[in-house]
Amino acid sequence: MQSSRAPSVEDDEEGHLIYRSGDILQDRYKILGTLGEGTFGKVVKVKDIEMDHSMALKIIKNVEKYREAAKLEINVLEKLADRDPDCIHLCVKMLDWFDYHGHMCIAFEMLGLSVFDFLKDNNYQPYPLDQVRHIGYQLCYSVKFLHDNKLTHTDLKPENILFVDSDYELVYNSKKRRDVKRVKRTDVRLIDFGSATFDHEHHSTIVSTRHYRAPEVILELGWAQPCDVWSIGCILFELYLGITLFQTHDNREHLAMMQRILGEIPIRMARKTKTKYFYRGKLEWDEKSSAGRYVRDNCKPLMRYKQSDESDHNQLFDLIYKMLEYEPSQRITLKEAMLHSFFDKISPHQRLGEHGAGDIRRDKSCSVSR
C-alpha cells in the first residue's frame, strides 16, 4: 500500500503526528525528513510537489492548547505578511497553513541553523564582533517593526533567530590552536510568533524563556515592548561571549544575579512587586549559602566581561547596559538602539529601511528555493 495515501492517520501518546519519509500531506507536501522537535510539535522538511521547492513545515501536536496557540501564531503571521509582503523586516515568511486531521500545519521558507545551534556546533566559540554587530542590527530592526505594529514578541532568544544560510568556512584560531567555524553570511530571520502579543490583547503574567526574562516580568509588574529589549541585551551578550548571561532556573537567584551584574534593583520596583522576594526594599538573599557562593563566583559586574578595551567593545557594552536598564520606562527603545554608535560601522549594503539602501540581496534571501 502506498504510504502517500495515508490510510490511517495516527498520533503517538504525546499527540505528535506519526509520519514516515515519503508521506504526502494535502496531496502536495512530501515529507523528506525531520528538522527539529519542540513542545509544540515537530518541524519537517517537505517538498512542495506543485511548486517543486523545499520548505519547512511545522506540524503542531493534536492537542487543544497547542492547536489554539498555532491559530494565534497564524493570525500574527498573516498580519505581518499584510504589512510587509516582501519580508523586508526579516520576519520568517509563512507560505501556507492548513489543518491536517487535528494537526495545525504551517509552511515556512527553508532557512539555515539558528544562531544558537551554530554556536553550540562551534563548541560555543563566540561570534566575531562584526558579526555580533550585523546580527544585532538586524534583530533590532526586525523587532522594532513588531513594536511599531503594536506587537511584543515576548520570546526572543538565540534559538528563534535563524541564519538564512548557515554555510561556514573554517578559520584557524591561534588562541584555541584549532580551526573554528565562521558563518559566511550573517543575514538572519526572526521566527516563532506563537507567543507574540498585540497591545490590546491579554498579557499573560509570565512570558519569555527564563534566561531572557526581564525583571518586570519576574516581579509581575506588567510588561510591554521593553521586555523584548531586555531579551535582546541578553542575546547580544551571549553572541559576544558564547555563554548565557543569566544561567539559572530560580527567580530569587535570577534577581541576585542581576544585582551582582547590574547593581541594586530600584526601590520602586522592589516596593511595588507583590512577589515575596524582597523585605523592606532589599532582596532577601543569603550570600553565604551555596547558591549565594555560586552567584558570587559565576557573576561579575557587566563591564568586567569585556574582552578588550577597544572602542567597538566599549560601544557594544554601552548598548547592552542601556538594554539591561531595570526600569522599563527608562530602557533604551529599539528606535534609539538603531541610532547607537555601536551600529555606525554597519556597511551601506547591510543598512536597512530608512537608514540606507535596503538589502540589495533581498530577492535571494526571501526566496524559498533551496
Short mmCIF file of C-alpha atoms in Angstrom, two decimals:
data_model
loop_
_atom_site.label_atom_id
_atom_site.label_comp_id
_atom_site.label_asym_id
_atom_site.label_seq_id
_atom_site.Cartn_x
_atom_site.Cartn_y
_atom_site.Cartn_z
CA MET A 1 0.00 0.00 0.00
CA GLN A 2 1.30 3.46 -0.82
CA SER A 3 2.21 5.47 2.26
CA SER A 4 1.20 8.64 0.43
CA ARG A 5 -2.47 7.64 0.70
CA ALA A 6 -2.23 7.87 4.49
CA PRO A 7 -4.98 5.26 5.01
CA SER A 8 -4.98 5.82 8.75
CA VAL A 9 -3.64 8.98 10.36
CA GLU A 10 -2.14 8.11 13.74
CA ASP A 11 -0.75 10.13 16.63
CA ASP A 12 1.67 8.97 19.31
CA GLU A 13 0.79 9.22 23.03
CA GLU A 14 2.05 12.83 23.21
CA GLY A 15 -0.10 13.94 20.29
CA HIS A 16 2.67 14.12 17.64
CA LEU A 17 1.66 13.02 14.15
CA ILE A 18 3.23 9.66 13.27
CA TYR A 19 4.76 10.04 9.80
CA ARG A 20 7.41 8.49 7.59
CA SER A 21 9.65 9.95 4.91
CA GLY A 22 7.73 9.85 1.65
CA ASP A 23 4.32 10.54 3.23
CA ILE A 24 2.35 13.20 1.35
CA LEU A 25 0.11 15.71 3.13
CA GLN A 26 -2.72 17.60 1.39
CA ASP A 27 -1.75 15.81 -1.89
CA ARG A 28 1.01 18.41 -2.08
CA TYR A 29 3.70 18.26 0.60
CA LYS A 30 6.05 15.28 0.55
CA ILE A 31 7.87 14.69 3.84
CA LEU A 32 11.65 14.41 3.33
CA GLY A 33 12.80 14.23 6.97
CA THR A 34 12.67 15.77 10.44
CA LEU A 35 14.37 19.13 11.05
CA GLY A 36 13.58 19.55 14.74
CA GLU A 37 11.22 18.98 17.64
CA GLY A 38 9.71 21.15 20.36
CA THR A 39 6.98 21.09 22.99
CA PHE A 40 4.54 22.34 20.31
CA GLY A 41 5.24 19.54 17.80
CA LYS A 42 7.77 18.85 15.06
CA VAL A 43 9.31 20.68 12.12
CA VAL A 44 9.84 18.61 8.99
CA LYS A 45 11.45 19.30 5.65
CA VAL A 46 8.93 18.88 2.86
CA LYS A 47 8.95 19.15 -0.90
CA ASP A 48 6.11 21.18 -2.38
CA ILE A 49 5.25 18.92 -5.34
CA GLU A 50 3.26 21.69 -7.08
CA MET A 51 5.97 24.36 -6.89
CA ASP A 52 8.97 21.99 -6.85
CA HIS A 53 10.89 23.50 -3.94
CA SER A 54 11.57 22.53 -0.33
CA MET A 55 10.20 24.25 2.72
CA ALA A 56 9.94 23.77 6.47
CA LEU A 57 6.59 22.51 7.76
CA LYS A 58 5.73 22.98 11.42
CA ILE A 59 3.33 20.16 12.42
CA ILE A 60 1.61 21.07 15.68
CA LYS A 61 0.60 18.36 18.18
CA ASN A 62 -3.03 17.25 18.09
CA VAL A 63 -3.59 18.88 21.50
CA GLU A 64 -6.16 21.63 22.04
CA LYS A 65 -3.89 24.20 23.73
CA TYR A 66 -1.17 23.88 21.07
CA ARG A 67 -3.80 23.99 18.30
CA GLU A 68 -5.19 27.25 19.73
CA ALA A 69 -1.67 28.73 20.09
CA ALA A 70 -0.95 27.82 16.45
CA LYS A 71 -4.09 29.67 15.34
CA LEU A 72 -2.85 32.75 17.20
CA GLU A 73 0.56 32.41 15.53
CA ILE A 74 -1.08 32.14 12.09
CA ASN A 75 -3.08 35.29 12.85
CA VAL A 76 0.10 37.20 13.72
CA LEU A 77 1.96 35.88 10.65
CA GLU A 78 -0.92 36.86 8.36
CA LYS A 79 -0.99 40.38 9.80
CA LEU A 80 2.79 40.70 9.39
CA ALA A 81 2.54 39.47 5.77
CA ASP A 82 -0.12 42.13 5.09
CA ARG A 83 2.13 44.87 6.48
CA ASP A 84 5.34 43.52 4.92
CA PRO A 85 4.61 41.31 1.88
CA ASP A 86 8.26 41.32 0.74
CA CYS A 87 9.61 40.35 4.19
CA ILE A 88 11.84 43.41 4.23
CA HIS A 89 11.60 43.39 8.03
CA LEU A 90 13.22 39.97 8.33
CA CYS A 91 10.33 38.06 9.93
CA VAL A 92 10.08 34.48 8.66
CA LYS A 93 7.73 34.13 5.69
CA MET A 94 4.66 31.89 6.10
CA LEU A 95 3.86 30.23 2.77
CA ASP A 96 0.76 28.20 3.66
CA TRP A 97 -1.18 26.76 6.57
CA PHE A 98 -3.81 24.01 6.94
CA ASP A 99 -5.44 21.68 9.46
CA TYR A 100 -4.38 18.06 8.91
CA HIS A 101 -6.57 15.72 10.99
CA GLY A 102 -6.36 17.99 14.05
CA HIS A 103 -2.73 18.98 13.47
CA MET A 104 -2.32 22.64 12.56
CA CYS A 105 0.45 22.80 9.95
CA ILE A 106 2.35 25.94 8.99
CA ALA A 107 4.69 26.02 5.97
CA PHE A 108 7.68 28.36 6.07
CA GLU A 109 10.56 29.29 3.79
CA MET A 110 13.53 27.00 4.34
CA LEU A 111 16.26 28.64 6.44
CA GLY A 112 19.62 27.65 7.96
CA LEU A 113 20.60 26.88 11.57
CA SER A 114 19.64 29.12 14.47
CA VAL A 115 22.37 31.37 15.84
CA PHE A 116 22.15 29.14 18.96
CA ASP A 117 22.63 25.83 17.12
CA PHE A 118 25.53 27.28 15.13
CA LEU A 119 27.14 28.46 18.40
CA LYS A 120 26.62 25.04 20.00
CA ASP A 121 28.02 23.19 16.96
CA ASN A 122 31.01 25.53 17.14
CA ASN A 123 31.80 24.48 20.75
CA TYR A 124 30.34 27.78 22.00
CA GLN A 125 33.10 29.75 20.28
CA PRO A 126 31.60 33.28 20.28
CA TYR A 127 30.85 35.23 17.10
CA PRO A 128 33.37 37.84 15.93
CA LEU A 129 32.39 41.39 16.89
CA ASP A 130 31.49 42.46 13.34
CA GLN A 131 29.08 39.50 13.13
CA VAL A 132 27.57 40.33 16.52
CA ARG A 133 27.04 43.85 15.17
CA HIS A 134 25.26 42.74 11.98
CA ILE A 135 23.08 40.13 13.74
CA GLY A 136 22.23 42.63 16.50
CA TYR A 137 21.39 45.33 13.97
CA GLN A 138 19.01 43.07 12.06
CA LEU A 139 17.42 41.87 15.30
CA CYS A 140 16.75 45.45 16.45
CA TYR A 141 15.37 46.34 13.02
CA SER A 142 13.07 43.31 12.86
CA VAL A 143 11.73 43.61 16.40
CA LYS A 144 11.30 47.39 16.00
CA PHE A 145 8.92 46.56 13.11
CA LEU A 146 6.86 44.43 15.52
CA HIS A 147 6.88 47.21 18.12
CA ASP A 148 5.81 49.79 15.51
CA ASN A 149 2.86 47.49 14.78
CA LYS A 150 1.79 47.28 18.44
CA LEU A 151 3.22 43.80 18.94
CA THR A 152 5.62 42.36 21.53
CA HIS A 153 7.43 39.13 20.51
CA THR A 154 7.91 38.01 24.17
CA ASP A 155 10.14 35.02 23.36
CA LEU A 156 13.32 36.42 21.85
CA LYS A 157 16.27 34.06 22.27
CA PRO A 158 19.14 32.75 20.11
CA GLU A 159 17.06 29.67 19.16
CA ASN A 160 14.49 31.97 17.50
CA ILE A 161 16.98 33.79 15.25
CA LEU A 162 17.81 31.74 12.16
CA PHE A 163 20.54 32.29 9.60
CA VAL A 164 19.16 32.49 6.06
CA ASP A 165 22.13 30.30 5.13
CA SER A 166 24.44 28.79 7.75
CA ASP A 167 27.25 27.73 5.39
CA TYR A 168 30.60 28.31 7.06
CA GLU A 169 34.33 28.34 6.48
CA LEU A 170 36.96 27.01 8.87
CA VAL A 171 39.30 29.64 10.29
CA TYR A 172 42.35 28.87 12.40
CA ASN A 173 42.07 30.28 15.92
CA SER A 174 45.54 30.79 17.40
CA LYS A 175 44.23 31.07 20.98
CA LYS A 176 42.36 27.77 20.74
CA ARG A 177 45.06 26.29 18.47
CA ARG A 178 42.45 24.77 16.21
CA ASP A 179 40.04 25.57 13.41
CA VAL A 180 36.72 27.15 14.33
CA LYS A 181 33.65 27.69 12.15
CA ARG A 182 32.87 31.14 10.84
CA VAL A 183 29.47 31.59 9.19
CA LYS A 184 29.86 33.10 5.70
CA ARG A 185 26.68 35.21 5.65
CA THR A 186 25.12 36.74 8.74
CA ASP A 187 21.68 37.53 7.25
CA VAL A 188 19.07 36.34 9.77
CA ARG A 189 15.31 35.87 10.11
CA LEU A 190 13.16 36.10 13.22
CA ILE A 191 10.92 33.09 13.92
CA ASP A 192 8.34 31.75 16.39
CA PHE A 193 5.48 34.19 16.75
CA GLY A 194 3.49 31.73 18.87
CA SER A 195 3.67 33.98 21.94
CA ALA A 196 3.63 37.35 20.15
CA THR A 197 1.05 39.62 21.79
CA PHE A 198 -0.76 42.69 20.45
CA ASP A 199 -1.06 45.68 22.80
CA HIS A 200 -4.85 45.26 23.08
CA GLU A 201 -4.67 41.52 23.86
CA HIS A 202 -4.48 39.79 27.23
CA HIS A 203 -0.90 39.91 28.58
CA SER A 204 -0.14 36.66 30.41
CA THR A 205 1.70 37.12 33.71
CA ILE A 206 4.86 35.20 32.81
CA VAL A 207 6.40 35.38 29.35
CA SER A 208 9.83 34.68 27.80
CA THR A 209 12.23 31.80 28.20
CA ARG A 210 13.82 32.06 31.64
CA HIS A 211 17.33 33.30 30.78
CA TYR A 212 15.97 36.17 28.64
CA ARG A 213 13.17 37.23 31.01
CA ALA A 214 13.05 40.88 32.05
CA PRO A 215 12.88 41.92 35.74
CA GLU A 216 9.39 43.46 35.39
CA VAL A 217 8.14 40.03 34.23
CA ILE A 218 9.73 38.16 37.17
CA LEU A 219 8.35 40.78 39.59
CA GLU A 220 4.90 40.58 37.91
CA LEU A 221 4.73 44.35 37.42
CA GLY A 222 3.20 44.12 33.94
CA TRP A 223 5.14 44.18 30.69
CA ALA A 224 5.12 45.62 27.18
CA GLN A 225 7.61 46.16 24.32
CA PRO A 226 10.58 46.97 26.65
CA CYS A 227 10.69 43.31 27.76
CA ASP A 228 11.86 42.43 24.21
CA VAL A 229 14.67 44.99 24.50
CA TRP A 230 15.92 43.30 27.70
CA SER A 231 15.97 39.95 25.87
CA ILE A 232 18.00 41.48 23.01
CA GLY A 233 20.55 42.78 25.54
CA CYS A 234 20.95 39.22 26.89
CA ILE A 235 21.26 37.85 23.33
CA LEU A 236 23.99 40.34 22.31
CA PHE A 237 25.99 39.35 25.40
CA GLU A 238 25.63 35.65 24.53
CA LEU A 239 26.70 36.07 20.89
CA TYR A 240 29.73 38.09 22.02
CA LEU A 241 30.88 35.72 24.80
CA GLY A 242 29.37 32.35 23.86
CA ILE A 243 27.86 31.99 27.35
CA THR A 244 24.40 32.75 28.75
CA LEU A 245 24.31 35.90 30.89
CA PHE A 246 21.77 34.62 33.45
CA GLN A 247 22.34 30.87 33.79
CA THR A 248 19.72 29.96 36.40
CA HIS A 249 16.35 28.26 36.92
CA ASP A 250 15.16 30.11 40.00
CA ASN A 251 13.56 33.58 40.31
CA ARG A 252 15.32 34.66 43.50
CA GLU A 253 18.71 33.52 42.19
CA HIS A 254 17.97 35.27 38.87
CA LEU A 255 17.34 38.55 40.72
CA ALA A 256 20.52 38.05 42.77
CA MET A 257 22.50 37.56 39.54
CA MET A 258 21.00 40.77 38.13
CA GLN A 259 22.12 42.67 41.22
CA ARG A 260 25.64 41.24 41.05
CA ILE A 261 25.95 42.11 37.34
CA LEU A 262 23.91 45.33 37.09
CA GLY A 263 23.67 46.76 40.60
CA GLU A 264 20.74 47.11 43.01
CA ILE A 265 17.18 46.66 41.77
CA PRO A 266 15.40 50.04 42.06
CA ILE A 267 13.49 50.56 45.29
CA ARG A 268 10.33 51.48 43.34
CA MET A 269 10.22 48.05 41.69
CA ALA A 270 11.09 46.25 44.93
CA ARG A 271 8.29 48.05 46.79
CA LYS A 272 5.69 47.69 44.04
CA THR A 273 6.04 43.95 43.45
CA LYS A 274 3.55 41.59 45.11
CA THR A 275 6.09 38.75 44.90
CA LYS A 276 7.86 37.70 48.11
CA TYR A 277 11.49 38.20 47.08
CA PHE A 278 12.06 41.48 48.93
CA TYR A 279 11.95 42.65 52.52
CA ARG A 280 11.88 46.41 53.10
CA GLY A 281 13.03 47.06 49.55
CA LYS A 282 16.03 44.69 49.76
CA LEU A 283 16.33 41.34 48.02
CA GLU A 284 16.21 38.54 50.60
CA TRP A 285 19.31 36.62 49.63
CA ASP A 286 21.89 34.74 51.67
CA GLU A 287 25.33 35.49 50.24
CA LYS A 288 26.86 32.71 52.35
CA SER A 289 24.58 29.89 51.13
CA SER A 290 25.76 27.57 48.34
CA ALA A 291 23.52 29.48 45.90
CA GLY A 292 24.99 32.74 47.21
CA ARG A 293 28.52 31.48 46.62
CA TYR A 294 27.54 30.23 43.15
CA VAL A 295 26.28 33.68 42.15
CA ARG A 296 29.34 35.42 43.58
CA ASP A 297 31.74 33.04 41.82
CA ASN A 298 29.94 32.94 38.46
CA CYS A 299 28.76 36.52 38.03
CA LYS A 300 30.65 39.80 38.00
CA PRO A 301 29.80 43.42 37.12
CA LEU A 302 28.80 43.69 33.46
CA MET A 303 31.75 45.78 32.26
CA ARG A 304 34.21 43.16 33.51
CA TYR A 305 33.02 40.77 30.78
CA LYS A 306 34.52 42.97 28.04
CA GLN A 307 37.20 41.10 26.10
CA SER A 308 39.01 44.27 25.01
CA ASP A 309 39.16 47.97 25.76
CA GLU A 310 38.84 48.95 22.10
CA SER A 311 36.08 51.44 21.33
CA ASP A 312 33.96 48.84 19.44
CA HIS A 313 33.80 46.67 22.55
CA ASN A 314 33.04 49.67 24.76
CA GLN A 315 30.21 50.70 22.45
CA LEU A 316 28.70 47.20 22.46
CA PHE A 317 28.73 47.12 26.26
CA ASP A 318 27.27 50.62 26.47
CA LEU A 319 24.37 49.40 24.29
CA ILE A 320 23.89 46.18 26.31
CA TYR A 321 23.92 48.22 29.53
CA LYS A 322 21.20 50.53 28.18
CA MET A 323 19.13 47.49 27.12
CA LEU A 324 19.52 45.98 30.61
CA GLU A 325 18.12 49.05 32.39
CA TYR A 326 15.87 47.77 35.20
CA GLU A 327 13.13 50.38 34.76
CA PRO A 328 11.22 49.50 31.57
CA SER A 329 10.24 53.16 31.09
CA GLN A 330 13.91 54.19 31.08
CA ARG A 331 15.20 51.30 28.98
CA ILE A 332 16.50 52.24 25.52
CA THR A 333 13.90 51.82 22.74
CA LEU A 334 14.77 49.99 19.54
CA LYS A 335 14.42 53.22 17.57
CA GLU A 336 17.12 54.71 19.82
CA ALA A 337 19.17 51.49 19.71
CA MET A 338 19.30 51.58 15.89
CA LEU A 339 20.98 55.01 16.17
CA HIS A 340 23.52 53.86 18.79
CA SER A 341 27.19 54.37 17.89
CA PHE A 342 27.79 50.59 18.00
CA PHE A 343 25.89 50.36 14.72
CA ASP A 344 27.77 53.22 13.00
CA LYS A 345 30.07 50.66 11.37
CA ILE A 346 27.23 48.77 9.64
CA SER A 347 28.26 48.89 5.99
CA PRO A 348 25.99 50.65 3.45
CA HIS A 349 24.89 47.37 1.79
CA GLN A 350 23.85 45.99 5.21
CA ARG A 351 21.76 49.05 6.11
CA LEU A 352 18.02 48.51 6.15
CA GLY A 353 14.89 50.59 5.63
CA GLU A 354 15.07 54.34 6.07
CA HIS A 355 18.70 54.06 7.22
CA GLY A 356 20.04 53.07 3.84
CA ALA A 357 19.62 51.36 0.51
CA GLY A 358 17.99 48.28 1.98
CA ASP A 359 19.13 44.71 1.49
CA ILE A 360 20.17 44.55 -2.14
CA ARG A 361 20.21 40.75 -2.00
CA ARG A 362 16.65 40.57 -0.75
CA ASP A 363 15.50 38.70 -3.87
CA LYS A 364 17.87 35.89 -2.85
CA SER A 365 17.25 35.83 0.87
CA CYS A 366 13.46 35.97 0.66
CA SER A 367 13.12 33.26 -1.93
CA VAL A 368 12.19 29.76 -0.89
CA SER A 369 14.19 27.76 -3.38
CA ARG A 370 16.74 25.55 -1.69
#
